[in-house]
Tab-separated table of C-alpha atoms in Angstrom:
chain	number	residue	atom	x	y	z
W	1	MET	CA	104.413	57.793	135.111
W	2	ALA	CA	102.591	60.447	136.400
W	3	TYR	CA	103.656	64.139	135.822
W	4	ALA	CA	103.519	66.459	138.851
W	5	GLY	CA	101.618	69.186	136.925
W	6	ARG	CA	102.106	71.737	139.359
W	7	VAL	CA	104.985	73.237	141.305
W	8	THR	CA	103.949	74.008	144.931
W	9	THR	CA	105.388	76.774	147.111
W	10	PRO	CA	106.544	74.912	150.523
W	11	GLU	CA	104.738	76.622	153.385
W	12	ALA	CA	108.400	77.603	155.157
W	13	GLU	CA	108.648	81.238	153.994
W	14	GLN	CA	111.607	83.477	155.134
W	15	GLY	CA	112.217	82.620	158.670
W	16	GLY	CA	109.184	80.013	158.630
W	17	GLY	CA	109.338	76.994	160.561
W	18	GLY	CA	111.485	78.191	163.277
W	19	ALA	CA	111.896	82.028	163.889
W	20	GLY	CA	108.068	82.436	164.925
W	21	GLU	CA	108.177	79.302	167.247
W	22	GLU	CA	108.371	79.274	170.841
W	23	ARG	CA	110.796	76.203	171.738
W	24	VAL	CA	112.006	74.759	174.922
W	25	THR	CA	116.218	75.012	174.544
W	26	PRO	CA	119.065	74.411	176.756
W	27	GLU	CA	120.202	77.331	178.772
W	28	GLY	CA	123.092	77.834	177.018
W	29	ASP	CA	121.422	77.780	173.405
W	30	ALA	CA	118.859	80.180	174.926
W	31	ALA	CA	121.228	82.850	175.918
W	32	ARG	CA	122.513	82.978	172.306
W	33	PRO	CA	120.988	86.071	170.728
W	34	GLU	CA	121.526	84.675	167.267
W	35	ALA	CA	120.057	81.176	168.212
W	36	ARG	CA	116.440	81.753	166.752
W	37	LEU	CA	118.091	83.286	163.808
W	38	GLU	CA	120.050	80.423	163.131
W	39	ARG	CA	117.085	78.173	163.528
W	40	ALA	CA	115.213	80.311	160.891
W	41	VAL	CA	118.063	80.051	158.377
W	42	ARG	CA	118.604	76.604	158.593
W	43	ALA	CA	114.554	76.310	157.826
W	44	ALA	CA	114.454	78.716	155.224
W	45	GLU	CA	117.460	76.630	153.645
W	46	GLN	CA	115.834	73.469	153.570
W	47	ALA	CA	112.480	74.861	152.196
W	48	LEU	CA	114.433	76.568	149.621
W	49	ILE	CA	116.198	73.311	148.691
W	50	GLU	CA	112.915	71.301	148.595
W	51	TYR	CA	111.494	74.189	146.210
W	52	GLU	CA	114.424	73.902	143.782
W	53	ILE	CA	113.931	70.204	143.678
W	54	ALA	CA	110.341	70.567	142.742
W	55	VAL	CA	111.028	73.178	140.370
W	56	GLU	CA	113.670	71.255	138.339
W	57	THR	CA	111.922	68.109	138.481
W	58	PHE	CA	108.856	69.924	136.734
W	59	ARG	CA	111.379	71.589	134.615
W	60	VAL	CA	112.459	68.035	133.415
W	61	GLU	CA	108.955	66.517	132.745
W	62	ILE	CA	108.509	69.598	130.676
W	63	GLU	CA	111.506	69.078	128.320
W	64	ASN	CA	110.614	65.488	128.145
W	65	PHE	CA	107.004	65.786	127.182
W	66	SER	CA	107.927	68.517	124.814
W	67	ARG	CA	110.113	66.229	122.865
W	68	LEU	CA	107.628	63.648	122.752
W	69	HIS	CA	104.979	66.006	121.758
W	70	GLU	CA	107.120	67.285	118.901
W	71	GLN	CA	108.280	63.562	117.774
W	72	LYS	CA	104.678	62.416	117.924
W	73	LEU	CA	102.603	65.453	116.509
W	74	GLY	CA	105.004	67.304	114.594
W	75	PRO	CA	104.885	65.398	111.509
W	76	LEU	CA	101.098	65.933	111.687
W	77	TYR	CA	101.484	69.787	112.196
W	78	ALA	CA	104.120	69.821	109.386
W	79	ARG	CA	101.223	67.990	106.906
W	80	LEU	CA	98.466	70.434	107.840
W	81	GLU	CA	100.864	73.351	107.359
W	82	GLU	CA	101.768	71.918	103.775
W	83	LEU	CA	97.915	70.890	102.976
W	84	ASP	CA	96.860	74.543	104.045
W	85	ALA	CA	99.659	75.896	101.909
W	86	ARG	CA	98.613	73.962	98.893
W	87	ILE	CA	94.750	74.602	99.079
W	88	LEU	CA	95.716	78.390	99.277
W	89	GLU	CA	97.494	78.002	95.942
W	90	ALA	CA	94.904	76.047	94.358
W	91	ARG	CA	92.592	79.017	95.351
W	92	ALA	CA	94.841	81.422	93.706
W	93	ALA	CA	95.257	79.733	90.663
W	94	ARG	CA	91.265	79.365	90.349
W	95	SER	CA	90.502	83.088	91.278
W	96	GLY	CA	93.686	84.832	89.856
W	97	ASP	CA	93.052	87.137	92.540
W	98	ALA	CA	96.037	89.111	93.924
W	99	GLU	CA	95.083	88.713	97.560
W	100	ASP	CA	94.884	85.146	97.224
W	101	ARG	CA	98.117	84.814	95.391
W	102	ARG	CA	99.780	86.956	98.684
W	103	ARG	CA	98.139	84.684	100.938
W	104	ALA	CA	99.436	81.517	99.028
W	105	GLU	CA	103.117	82.993	98.707
W	106	GLU	CA	103.145	83.681	102.619
W	107	ALA	CA	101.786	80.194	103.306
W	108	ARG	CA	104.229	78.665	101.272
W	109	ALA	CA	107.159	81.171	102.497
W	110	ARG	CA	106.512	80.091	106.122
W	111	LEU	CA	107.346	76.460	104.950
W	112	ALA	CA	110.314	77.355	103.424
W	113	PRO	CA	113.522	75.300	104.868
W	114	ILE	CA	115.795	76.801	107.594
W	115	PRO	CA	119.129	75.831	108.412
W	116	GLY	CA	119.137	73.643	111.259
W	117	VAL	CA	115.705	72.423	111.368
W	118	GLU	CA	116.626	69.090	111.665
W	119	GLU	CA	117.840	69.656	115.058
W	120	LEU	CA	114.928	72.007	115.776
W	121	LEU	CA	112.441	69.000	114.913
W	122	HIS	CA	114.325	66.323	116.803
W	123	GLY	CA	115.143	64.242	113.582
W	124	TRP	CA	111.713	64.656	112.231
W	125	MET	CA	112.964	66.640	109.155
W	126	ASP	CA	115.903	68.005	107.261
W	127	ASP	CA	116.024	70.734	104.492
W	128	SER	CA	114.633	68.003	102.260
W	129	GLY	CA	111.515	67.613	103.947
W	130	LEU	CA	110.107	64.678	106.007
W	131	PHE	CA	112.132	61.828	107.223
W	132	PRO	CA	110.884	58.277	106.343
W	133	GLU	CA	109.570	57.836	109.778
W	134	ALA	CA	107.491	60.957	109.676
W	135	VAL	CA	105.929	59.682	106.423
W	136	ALA	CA	105.372	56.445	107.799
W	137	MET	CA	103.279	57.991	110.585
W	138	LEU	CA	101.360	59.909	108.436
W	139	THR	CA	100.424	56.926	106.383
W	140	ASP	CA	99.686	54.373	109.356
W	141	GLN	CA	102.615	52.357	108.697
W	142	ALA	CA	105.188	50.762	111.567
W	143	VAL	CA	107.326	53.511	113.136
W	144	ARG	CA	110.082	53.541	115.481
W	145	PRO	CA	108.934	54.771	118.876
W	146	PRO	CA	110.289	58.209	120.190
W	147	GLN	CA	113.037	58.170	122.606
W	148	ARG	CA	111.632	58.387	126.025
W	149	VAL	CA	113.938	59.970	128.551
W	150	ARG	CA	111.748	60.012	132.071
W	151	PRO	CA	113.580	59.464	135.509
W	152	SER	CA	112.658	56.390	136.980
W	153	GLU	CA	111.298	56.522	140.598
W	154	GLU	CA	115.062	55.253	142.180
W	155	ALA	CA	116.574	58.192	139.879
W	156	ARG	CA	114.281	60.807	141.319
W	157	LYS	CA	114.770	59.486	144.826
W	158	LEU	CA	118.915	59.490	144.356
W	159	TYR	CA	118.521	63.071	142.818
W	160	ARG	CA	116.452	64.541	145.956
W	161	GLU	CA	119.028	63.000	148.553
W	162	LEU	CA	121.993	64.573	146.349
W	163	ALA	CA	119.969	67.901	146.016
W	164	ARG	CA	119.781	68.195	149.936
W	165	LYS	CA	123.104	66.869	150.730
W	166	ALA	CA	125.104	68.725	147.965
W	167	HIS	CA	123.155	71.872	147.365
W	168	PRO	CA	125.393	74.944	146.875
W	169	ASP	CA	123.229	77.306	149.264
W	170	LEU	CA	124.672	74.995	152.305
W	171	ALA	CA	128.135	76.259	151.741
W	172	GLN	CA	129.329	78.906	153.952
W	173	GLU	CA	132.604	79.482	152.088
W	174	GLU	CA	133.214	80.454	148.541
W	175	LYS	CA	135.469	77.355	147.667
W	176	GLU	CA	132.776	74.854	149.055
W	177	ARG	CA	130.155	76.815	146.914
W	178	GLU	CA	132.207	76.432	143.970
W	179	ARG	CA	132.699	72.548	144.760
W	180	ARG	CA	129.204	72.009	145.105
W	181	GLU	CA	128.079	74.108	142.216
W	182	GLU	CA	129.989	72.067	139.997
W	183	PHE	CA	129.174	68.600	141.481
W	184	ILE	CA	125.132	69.935	141.270
W	185	THR	CA	125.680	70.665	137.588
W	186	ARG	CA	126.560	67.007	136.925
W	187	VAL	CA	123.674	65.559	139.081
W	188	ASN	CA	121.234	67.797	137.144
W	189	ALA	CA	122.751	66.516	133.819
W	190	ALA	CA	122.672	62.721	135.198
W	191	TYR	CA	118.875	63.320	136.505
W	192	ALA	CA	117.703	64.960	132.722
W	193	ARG	CA	119.219	61.697	131.140
W	194	GLY	CA	117.241	59.793	133.655
W	195	ASP	CA	120.474	58.033	134.137
W	196	ALA	CA	119.977	55.905	137.710
W	197	ALA	CA	123.738	54.390	137.686
W	198	GLU	CA	125.338	57.463	137.330
W	199	LEU	CA	123.387	59.157	140.027
W	200	ARG	CA	124.562	56.132	142.106
W	201	GLU	CA	128.192	56.764	141.368
W	202	LEU	CA	127.926	60.253	142.159
W	203	ALA	CA	126.206	59.691	145.562
W	204	GLU	CA	129.035	57.287	146.242
W	205	GLU	CA	131.672	60.022	145.063
W	206	TRP	CA	130.025	62.630	147.539
W	207	ALA	CA	130.267	60.497	150.451
W	208	LYS	CA	134.001	60.197	150.045
W	209	GLY	CA	134.618	63.754	149.395
W	210	PRO	CA	135.120	66.611	152.040
W	211	GLU	CA	132.201	67.962	153.945
W	212	LEU	CA	133.292	71.571	155.319
W	213	LYS	CA	131.884	72.179	158.751
W	214	ARG	CA	129.460	74.993	159.477
W	215	GLY	CA	130.720	77.348	162.208
W	216	PRO	CA	128.582	79.985	164.037
W	217	SER	CA	127.320	82.706	162.194
W	218	ARG	CA	127.151	86.314	163.712
W	219	ALA	CA	123.533	87.845	163.460
W	220	GLU	CA	124.201	90.522	160.915
W	221	GLU	CA	125.325	87.459	158.523
W	222	LEU	CA	122.201	85.546	159.497
W	223	TYR	CA	119.862	88.401	158.491
W	224	ALA	CA	121.579	88.945	155.182
W	225	ARG	CA	121.338	85.093	154.819
W	226	LEU	CA	117.804	85.265	155.228
W	227	GLU	CA	117.501	88.151	152.893
W	228	TRP	CA	119.188	86.439	150.390
W	229	LEU	CA	117.223	82.895	150.436
W	230	ALA	CA	113.737	85.182	150.023
W	231	GLN	CA	115.270	86.903	146.889
W	232	ARG	CA	116.129	83.361	145.746
W	233	LYS	CA	112.942	82.119	146.508
W	234	GLU	CA	110.850	84.675	144.774
W	235	LEU	CA	113.175	84.066	141.370
W	236	LEU	CA	112.173	80.647	141.597
W	237	ALA	CA	108.673	81.242	141.853
W	238	LEU	CA	108.694	83.330	138.998
W	239	LEU	CA	110.651	80.599	136.834
W	240	ALA	CA	107.785	77.893	138.074
W	241	LYS	CA	105.081	80.176	137.288
W	242	GLU	CA	106.764	80.658	133.602
W	243	LEU	CA	106.888	76.719	133.555
W	244	GLU	CA	103.173	76.265	134.478
W	245	GLU	CA	101.810	79.095	132.167
W	246	SER	CA	103.692	77.649	129.227
W	247	ALA	CA	102.072	75.541	126.140
W	248	ILE	CA	103.598	72.118	127.411
W	249	GLY	CA	103.031	73.053	131.162
W	250	HIS	CA	99.288	73.692	130.565
W	251	MET	CA	98.946	70.350	128.700
W	252	LEU	CA	100.692	68.603	131.392
W	253	GLN	CA	98.340	70.112	133.920
W	254	LEU	CA	95.396	69.059	131.812
W	255	ALA	CA	96.462	65.470	132.080
W	256	PRO	CA	98.861	65.140	134.673
W	257	ASP	CA	98.416	61.298	135.233
W	258	ASP	CA	98.053	60.402	131.359
W	259	PRO	CA	100.084	62.860	129.065
W	260	ASP	CA	100.460	60.154	126.705
W	261	GLY	CA	96.807	59.678	126.176
W	262	LEU	CA	96.438	63.232	125.655
W	263	LEU	CA	98.928	63.183	123.002
W	264	ASP	CA	97.008	60.154	121.283
W	265	GLU	CA	93.652	62.285	121.547
W	266	ILE	CA	95.484	65.312	120.305
W	267	GLY	CA	97.165	63.046	117.294
W	268	GLN	CA	93.770	61.691	116.488
W	269	GLN	CA	92.354	65.378	116.074
W	270	LEU	CA	95.099	66.212	113.767
W	271	LEU	CA	94.467	63.140	111.695
W	272	THR	CA	91.034	64.068	110.891
W	273	GLN	CA	91.858	67.469	110.206
W	274	VAL	CA	94.604	66.464	107.762
W	275	THR	CA	91.869	64.099	106.256
W	276	GLU	CA	89.275	66.950	105.904
W	277	ARG	CA	92.187	69.091	104.431
W	278	GLU	CA	93.269	66.289	101.749
W	279	ARG	CA	89.583	66.049	100.791
W	280	GLU	CA	89.310	69.690	100.118
W	281	LEU	CA	92.429	70.075	98.385
W	282	ALA	CA	91.113	67.028	96.144
W	283	ALA	CA	87.883	68.896	95.477
W	284	LEU	CA	89.728	72.149	94.568
W	285	LEU	CA	92.301	70.224	91.974
W	286	ALA	CA	89.029	68.636	90.721
W	287	GLU	CA	87.419	71.740	90.075
W	288	GLY	CA	90.245	73.620	88.551
């Protein structure tokens, strides 16, 4: 499945797609001074929701790819670090130089077990070292495939529909906003797990739930609403930029259509480095 690779800001800016356009409206609607403001607010709300959906989808893709990256390549990185430490230790043993010993000690200290490392490395390692699955990967033996959590097209469609319908920004009363926030939290959790069945159940639940009608807003309330929407969009733009500029975000943008292929390519490069380090270590030990 292709990754989005980049989050694109919607064209509709604050007041965009409505505030700047002249439209033919019924005489009664045109007589209301806040009519154009209301159209601008609706356009800005929809643009913000679409942008939030894009950012959240990209965040989930990065999270999933990061998990796969650690599960597939984590053991290779760990092996390289171990070999580098042993090479430095072998050099220090041969030279007896104080600086060589310091470097070797620092490298070994970086490999010292830390509490909770099993959770951090998603089950590849604990305080005792690599798990059998990791060792099997390094020795080209059969290994269980890493768990994949990628939302299906159905899950993506359901998520987009629910986000548009139940988004908290569409609420005009605090009680309704709280109800929507609690519901959207459950929607986001189901989407992150790729659970289409749960998303279908949530869609049915929302369809049966209360839907408050939006009453007319005063002009000053509409201006305040547009200002809040603009601020919210700026925060989302910063989040999107952070995601895109992260290490995993950069990797996804390098191969948006074949992220697994990119992982395989990096894995082959790491295996080559492992082989080179093992030869270097063997040569140092033989000379010693």
